[in-house]
Short mmCIF file of C-alpha atoms in Angstrom, two decimals:
data_model
loop_
_atom_site.label_atom_id
_atom_site.label_comp_id
_atom_site.label_asym_id
_atom_site.label_seq_id
_atom_site.Cartn_x
_atom_site.Cartn_y
_atom_site.Cartn_z
CA MET T 769 44.55 -2.83 -9.58
CA THR T 770 41.06 -1.70 -10.54
CA ASP T 771 39.48 1.43 -9.16
CA ARG T 772 37.04 1.03 -6.29
CA PRO T 773 33.43 1.26 -7.59
CA ALA T 774 31.56 4.44 -6.77
CA GLY T 775 29.50 4.33 -3.59
CA ALA T 776 25.74 3.92 -3.81
CA LEU T 777 22.68 2.86 -1.88
CA VAL T 778 21.29 -0.29 -3.51
CA LEU T 779 17.76 -1.49 -2.73
CA VAL T 780 17.74 -5.25 -3.27
CA GLY T 781 14.43 -7.05 -3.79
CA THR T 782 14.34 -10.44 -2.07
CA PRO T 783 11.93 -13.40 -2.30
CA ILE T 784 8.52 -13.10 -0.63
CA GLY T 785 8.49 -16.82 0.09
CA ASN T 786 10.17 -19.02 -2.49
CA LEU T 787 13.96 -18.69 -2.24
CA GLY T 788 14.22 -19.77 -5.86
CA ASP T 789 13.02 -16.27 -6.79
CA LEU T 790 16.30 -14.68 -5.67
CA SER T 791 17.76 -13.22 -8.86
CA PRO T 792 21.40 -13.69 -10.00
CA ARG T 793 21.85 -9.92 -9.95
CA ALA T 794 20.62 -9.75 -6.34
CA VAL T 795 23.08 -12.49 -5.37
CA GLU T 796 25.97 -10.63 -6.99
CA GLU T 797 25.04 -7.33 -5.35
CA LEU T 798 24.84 -8.93 -1.92
CA ARG T 799 28.11 -10.78 -2.51
CA THR T 800 30.04 -7.62 -3.40
CA ALA T 801 28.37 -5.04 -1.12
CA ASP T 802 30.58 -3.35 1.45
CA VAL T 803 27.66 -3.11 3.88
CA ILE T 804 24.39 -5.05 4.02
CA ALA T 805 21.67 -3.17 5.91
CA ALA T 806 19.03 -5.72 6.91
CA GLU T 807 15.63 -5.38 8.58
CA ASP T 808 16.21 -8.69 10.41
CA THR T 809 19.79 -9.95 10.43
CA ARG T 810 18.78 -13.51 11.35
CA ARG T 811 16.48 -13.85 8.34
CA THR T 812 19.04 -12.21 6.08
CA ARG T 813 21.79 -14.58 7.27
CA ALA T 814 19.56 -17.51 6.27
CA LEU T 815 19.04 -15.93 2.84
CA LEU T 816 22.76 -15.32 2.40
CA THR T 817 23.57 -18.88 3.44
CA HIS T 818 21.10 -20.17 0.84
CA ALA T 819 22.90 -18.08 -1.79
CA GLY T 820 26.33 -19.24 -0.64
CA ILE T 821 27.34 -15.78 0.59
CA SER T 822 29.40 -15.12 3.71
CA ALA T 823 28.07 -12.10 5.60
CA GLY T 824 31.05 -11.57 7.88
CA ARG T 825 30.95 -8.21 9.60
CA ARG T 826 29.20 -6.50 6.71
CA LEU T 827 25.72 -7.29 8.03
CA ARG T 828 24.01 -4.57 10.06
CA ALA T 829 20.49 -4.24 11.50
CA VAL T 830 18.57 -1.30 10.03
CA HIS T 831 14.88 -1.48 10.88
CA ALA T 832 11.91 0.81 11.47
CA ARG T 833 13.07 1.84 14.94
CA ASN T 834 16.61 2.87 14.01
CA GLU T 835 16.39 3.75 10.31
CA ALA T 836 16.46 7.52 10.83
CA ALA T 837 19.50 7.28 13.10
CA ALA T 838 21.27 4.86 10.74
CA ALA T 839 20.76 7.12 7.72
CA GLU T 840 23.47 9.60 8.70
CA ARG T 841 26.07 6.87 9.12
CA ILE T 842 25.12 5.20 5.84
CA VAL T 843 25.29 8.52 3.97
CA GLY T 844 28.83 8.94 5.30
CA GLU T 845 29.82 5.43 4.21
CA ILE T 846 28.45 5.97 0.70
CA ARG T 847 30.31 9.28 0.46
CA GLY T 848 33.44 7.31 1.32
CA GLY T 849 32.86 4.96 -1.62
CA ASP T 850 30.97 2.08 0.00
CA ARG T 851 28.13 0.26 -1.73
CA VAL T 852 25.39 -0.30 0.85
CA ALA T 853 22.85 -3.01 -0.03
CA VAL T 854 19.47 -2.72 1.71
CA VAL T 855 17.25 -5.77 2.21
CA THR T 856 14.08 -6.31 4.18
CA ASP T 857 12.43 -9.50 5.41
CA ALA T 858 10.77 -10.03 2.03
CA GLY T 859 10.02 -8.12 -1.14
CA MET T 860 11.15 -4.64 -2.10
CA PRO T 861 12.60 -2.32 0.57
CA GLY T 862 10.57 0.84 1.09
CA ILE T 863 7.16 -0.76 0.37
CA SER T 864 5.59 -1.00 3.85
CA ASP T 865 9.13 -1.85 4.98
CA PRO T 866 12.22 0.14 6.01
CA GLY T 867 14.18 1.82 3.24
CA ALA T 868 12.30 4.99 2.34
CA GLN T 869 14.14 7.15 4.88
CA LEU T 870 17.52 5.90 3.62
CA VAL T 871 16.52 6.77 0.05
CA ARG T 872 15.43 10.29 1.06
CA ALA T 873 18.66 10.87 2.97
CA CYS T 874 20.78 9.81 0.00
CA VAL T 875 18.74 11.82 -2.50
CA GLU T 876 19.02 14.92 -0.32
CA ALA T 877 22.77 14.33 -0.07
CA GLY T 878 23.07 13.99 -3.85
CA LEU T 879 24.23 10.36 -3.64
CA PRO T 880 23.40 7.57 -6.11
CA VAL T 881 20.47 5.27 -5.36
CA GLU T 882 20.04 2.05 -7.33
CA ALA T 883 17.53 -0.80 -7.22
CA VAL T 884 17.70 -4.50 -7.98
CA PRO T 885 14.04 -5.32 -8.76
CA GLY T 886 12.56 -8.37 -7.15
CA PRO T 887 9.34 -10.09 -6.11
CA SER T 888 6.45 -7.96 -4.87
CA ALA T 889 3.55 -9.32 -2.83
CA ALA T 890 1.33 -6.41 -3.92
CA LEU T 891 1.88 -6.89 -7.65
CA THR T 892 1.71 -10.67 -7.40
CA ALA T 893 -1.66 -10.48 -5.64
CA VAL T 894 -3.05 -7.95 -8.14
CA VAL T 895 -2.25 -10.03 -11.19
CA LEU T 896 -3.60 -13.21 -9.55
CA SER T 897 -6.77 -11.57 -8.24
CA GLY T 898 -8.69 -11.41 -11.50
CA LEU T 899 -9.76 -7.87 -10.59
CA PRO T 900 -9.05 -4.80 -12.80
CA SER T 901 -5.30 -4.17 -12.84
CA ASP T 902 -5.08 -1.29 -15.31
CA ARG T 903 -5.53 1.19 -12.43
CA PHE T 904 -4.90 0.30 -8.81
CA VAL T 905 -3.83 1.98 -5.57
CA PHE T 906 -1.61 0.55 -2.83
CA GLU T 907 -2.76 1.34 0.71
CA GLY T 908 -0.34 -0.83 2.71
CA PHE T 909 -1.58 -1.49 6.24
CA LEU T 910 -4.73 0.27 7.43
CA PRO T 911 -4.57 2.26 10.69
CA ARG T 912 -5.37 -0.16 13.49
CA LYS T 913 -8.14 1.82 15.17
CA GLY T 914 -9.81 5.13 15.82
CA ARG T 915 -10.75 7.98 13.54
CA ALA T 916 -7.85 7.39 11.16
CA ARG T 917 -9.10 3.87 10.43
CA THR T 918 -12.71 5.02 10.02
CA GLU T 919 -11.71 7.77 7.59
CA ARG T 920 -9.51 5.45 5.51
CA LEU T 921 -12.28 2.85 5.26
CA ALA T 922 -14.75 5.54 4.17
CA ALA T 923 -12.34 6.66 1.45
CA LEU T 924 -11.93 3.08 0.20
CA ALA T 925 -15.71 2.72 -0.06
CA GLY T 926 -15.74 5.20 -2.96
CA GLU T 927 -12.34 4.34 -4.46
CA PRO T 928 -12.79 3.89 -8.26
CA ARG T 929 -9.56 1.89 -8.58
CA THR T 930 -8.65 -1.58 -7.36
CA THR T 931 -7.15 -1.30 -3.86
CA VAL T 932 -4.31 -3.41 -2.46
CA LEU T 933 -3.91 -3.82 1.31
CA PHE T 934 -1.49 -5.74 3.52
CA GLU T 935 -2.72 -7.35 6.72
CA ALA T 936 -1.31 -9.47 9.54
CA PRO T 937 -2.97 -12.84 10.25
CA ASN T 938 -4.22 -11.79 13.69
CA ARG T 939 -6.04 -8.74 12.25
CA VAL T 940 -7.34 -9.99 8.91
CA ARG T 941 -10.74 -11.07 10.30
CA ALA T 942 -11.46 -7.63 11.75
CA THR T 943 -10.22 -5.89 8.59
CA LEU T 944 -12.40 -7.94 6.24
CA ALA T 945 -15.44 -7.38 8.48
CA ASP T 946 -14.75 -3.62 8.53
CA LEU T 947 -14.25 -3.53 4.75
CA SER T 948 -17.53 -5.38 4.25
CA ALA T 949 -19.36 -2.86 6.45
CA ALA T 950 -17.76 0.15 4.74
CA CYS T 951 -17.73 -0.96 1.10
CA GLY T 952 -20.77 -3.22 1.09
CA PRO T 953 -20.96 -7.01 1.41
CA HIS T 954 -21.13 -7.60 -2.36
CA ARG T 955 -17.90 -5.75 -3.26
CA PRO T 956 -15.55 -8.18 -5.06
CA VAL T 957 -12.32 -9.09 -3.28
CA ALA T 958 -9.40 -11.48 -3.53
CA VAL T 959 -7.50 -12.55 -0.41
CA ALA T 960 -4.00 -13.96 -0.90
CA ARG T 961 -1.82 -15.58 1.71
CA GLU T 962 1.53 -17.36 1.74
CA LEU T 963 2.25 -16.18 -1.81
CA THR T 964 4.90 -18.26 -3.64
CA LYS T 965 5.08 -20.70 -0.69
CA VAL T 966 3.98 -24.33 -0.49
CA PHE T 967 0.58 -23.47 1.02
CA GLU T 968 -0.17 -20.48 -1.20
CA GLU T 969 -3.87 -19.63 -1.29
CA MET T 970 -5.87 -17.15 -3.37
CA TRP T 971 -9.51 -16.82 -2.31
CA ARG T 972 -11.85 -14.89 -4.62
CA GLY T 973 -15.41 -13.76 -3.99
CA THR T 974 -17.21 -10.97 -2.12
CA LEU T 975 -16.24 -9.14 1.05
CA ALA T 976 -19.05 -10.84 2.96
CA GLY T 977 -17.89 -14.23 1.71
CA ALA T 978 -14.27 -13.45 2.56
CA ALA T 979 -15.24 -12.46 6.10
CA ARG T 980 -17.06 -15.79 6.52
CA HIS T 981 -14.12 -17.69 4.99
CA VAL T 982 -11.56 -16.38 7.46
CA GLU T 983 -13.95 -16.99 10.35
CA ARG T 984 -14.06 -20.69 9.41
CA THR T 985 -10.30 -21.07 8.96
CA GLU T 986 -7.27 -20.13 11.02
CA PRO T 987 -5.54 -17.25 9.21
CA ARG T 988 -1.84 -17.98 8.88
CA GLY T 989 0.89 -16.01 7.19
CA GLU T 990 0.85 -12.48 5.86
CA HIS T 991 -2.24 -11.59 3.82
CA VAL T 992 -2.71 -9.37 0.78
CA VAL T 993 -6.29 -8.14 0.32
CA VAL T 994 -7.23 -6.89 -3.16
CA VAL T 995 -10.54 -5.01 -3.16
CA GLY T 996 -12.36 -4.36 -6.41
CA PRO T 997 -13.21 -0.79 -7.48
CA ALA T 998 -16.39 0.89 -6.30
CA PRO T 999 -19.27 0.38 -8.73
CA GLU T 1000 -19.88 3.26 -11.07
CA ARG T 1001 -22.56 5.55 -9.76
CA ALA T 1002 -25.44 6.56 -12.00
CA PRO T 1003 -25.46 10.30 -12.79
CA PRO T 1004 -27.64 12.18 -10.29
CA GLY T 1005 -31.15 12.94 -11.49
CA ASP T 1006 -33.15 16.14 -11.09
CA ALA T 1007 -34.83 14.89 -7.90
CA GLU T 1008 -31.46 14.20 -6.21
CA ILE T 1009 -30.06 17.58 -7.26
CA GLU T 1010 -33.15 19.41 -6.03
CA ALA T 1011 -33.08 17.60 -2.69
CA ALA T 1012 -29.43 18.54 -2.19
CA VAL T 1013 -30.10 22.17 -3.19
CA ARG T 1014 -33.06 22.41 -0.78
CA ALA T 1015 -30.87 21.15 2.05
CA ALA T 1016 -28.16 23.68 1.22
CA LEU T 1017 -30.67 26.55 1.01
CA ALA T 1018 -32.23 25.46 4.32
CA ASP T 1019 -28.79 25.93 5.91
CA GLY T 1020 -28.92 29.58 4.89
CA ARG T 1021 -26.64 29.47 1.87
CA SER T 1022 -27.18 31.85 -1.02
CA ALA T 1023 -28.37 30.37 -4.31
CA ARG T 1024 -24.86 30.80 -5.75
CA ASP T 1025 -23.14 29.12 -2.78
CA ALA T 1026 -25.72 26.34 -2.61
CA ALA T 1027 -25.26 25.63 -6.32
CA SER T 1028 -21.48 25.57 -5.99
CA ASP T 1029 -21.54 23.17 -3.03
CA VAL T 1030 -24.04 20.81 -4.66
CA ALA T 1031 -22.16 20.81 -7.97
CA ASP T 1032 -18.94 19.83 -6.20
CA ALA T 1033 -20.62 17.19 -4.03
CA LEU T 1034 -22.59 15.50 -6.80
CA GLY T 1035 -20.21 16.09 -9.69
CA VAL T 1036 -22.72 17.96 -11.84
CA ALA T 1037 -22.45 21.16 -13.86
CA ARG T 1038 -22.73 24.34 -11.79
CA ARG T 1039 -25.28 25.79 -14.25
CA ARG T 1040 -27.57 22.80 -13.62
CA ALA T 1041 -27.32 23.20 -9.85
CA TYR T 1042 -27.76 26.99 -10.08
CA GLU T 1043 -30.92 26.66 -12.16
CA ALA T 1044 -32.37 24.43 -9.43
CA ALA T 1045 -31.24 26.87 -6.73
CA THR T 1046 -32.82 29.93 -8.38
CA ARG T 1047 -36.01 27.98 -8.96
CA LEU T 1048 -36.22 26.80 -5.35
CA LYS T 1049 -34.90 29.91 -3.58
CA PRO T 1050 -37.82 31.77 -1.97
CA ALA T 1051 -38.36 35.18 -3.52
CA ARG T 1052 -37.59 38.17 -1.29
CA ARG T 1053 -40.58 40.22 -0.13
#
């Protein structure tokens, strides 16, 4: 009789559309897991059936609303020697999906955490976009409204890296319109939907063009929006530095403080800003 394998939390990447992308290692891990924690048990049952795996009583719902509460139980099961496989509706658990809280709980408890890599909508969209992929940032879903959304959009306007966003079909029109307003209508973008599925689409162009495109068509399926990096800004000239220094001095700042603030804001050397400040600061009488 062989020894029971050591317990572990295993994050299992699953297909984002095409079931043929389910890896042999993922199938084996799901087949032998003691517990399968699934975001949606109905979708996971269909995946298991496709792979010829019987779920039995091993399948358990662990989603965004109960993940924190489920973590304690799962930690106990892993301590007892169980291998707990975690799957979400599609892609890699923990990426805009449940899973991160389970990982933190296991790490804090000193328990093993493993991963079976799988398809990723974010990476797939980046490499298909044609936009710079050497440096990119993943933003997930934007806040739906209010100040948090406004602030995030403003940050994206100046982001020097390619940005990857997820969006639901019923909100993609508003998001592309907001991105166009914040980042400028000519900012390059690629909009992917239904990746790896029969009706996969990758639209490439500008934010203004993308906004018009989704207005003319009915958005279906989950979307990945890949926004190109902000254009490089020309170094500020003397006139821009002097205008900023004048404004800072008019607010009552000292020459030293005005120079420091302007240097930070414009990304110029403090000596350059200070020379402008001392030149423009009215002499005391």
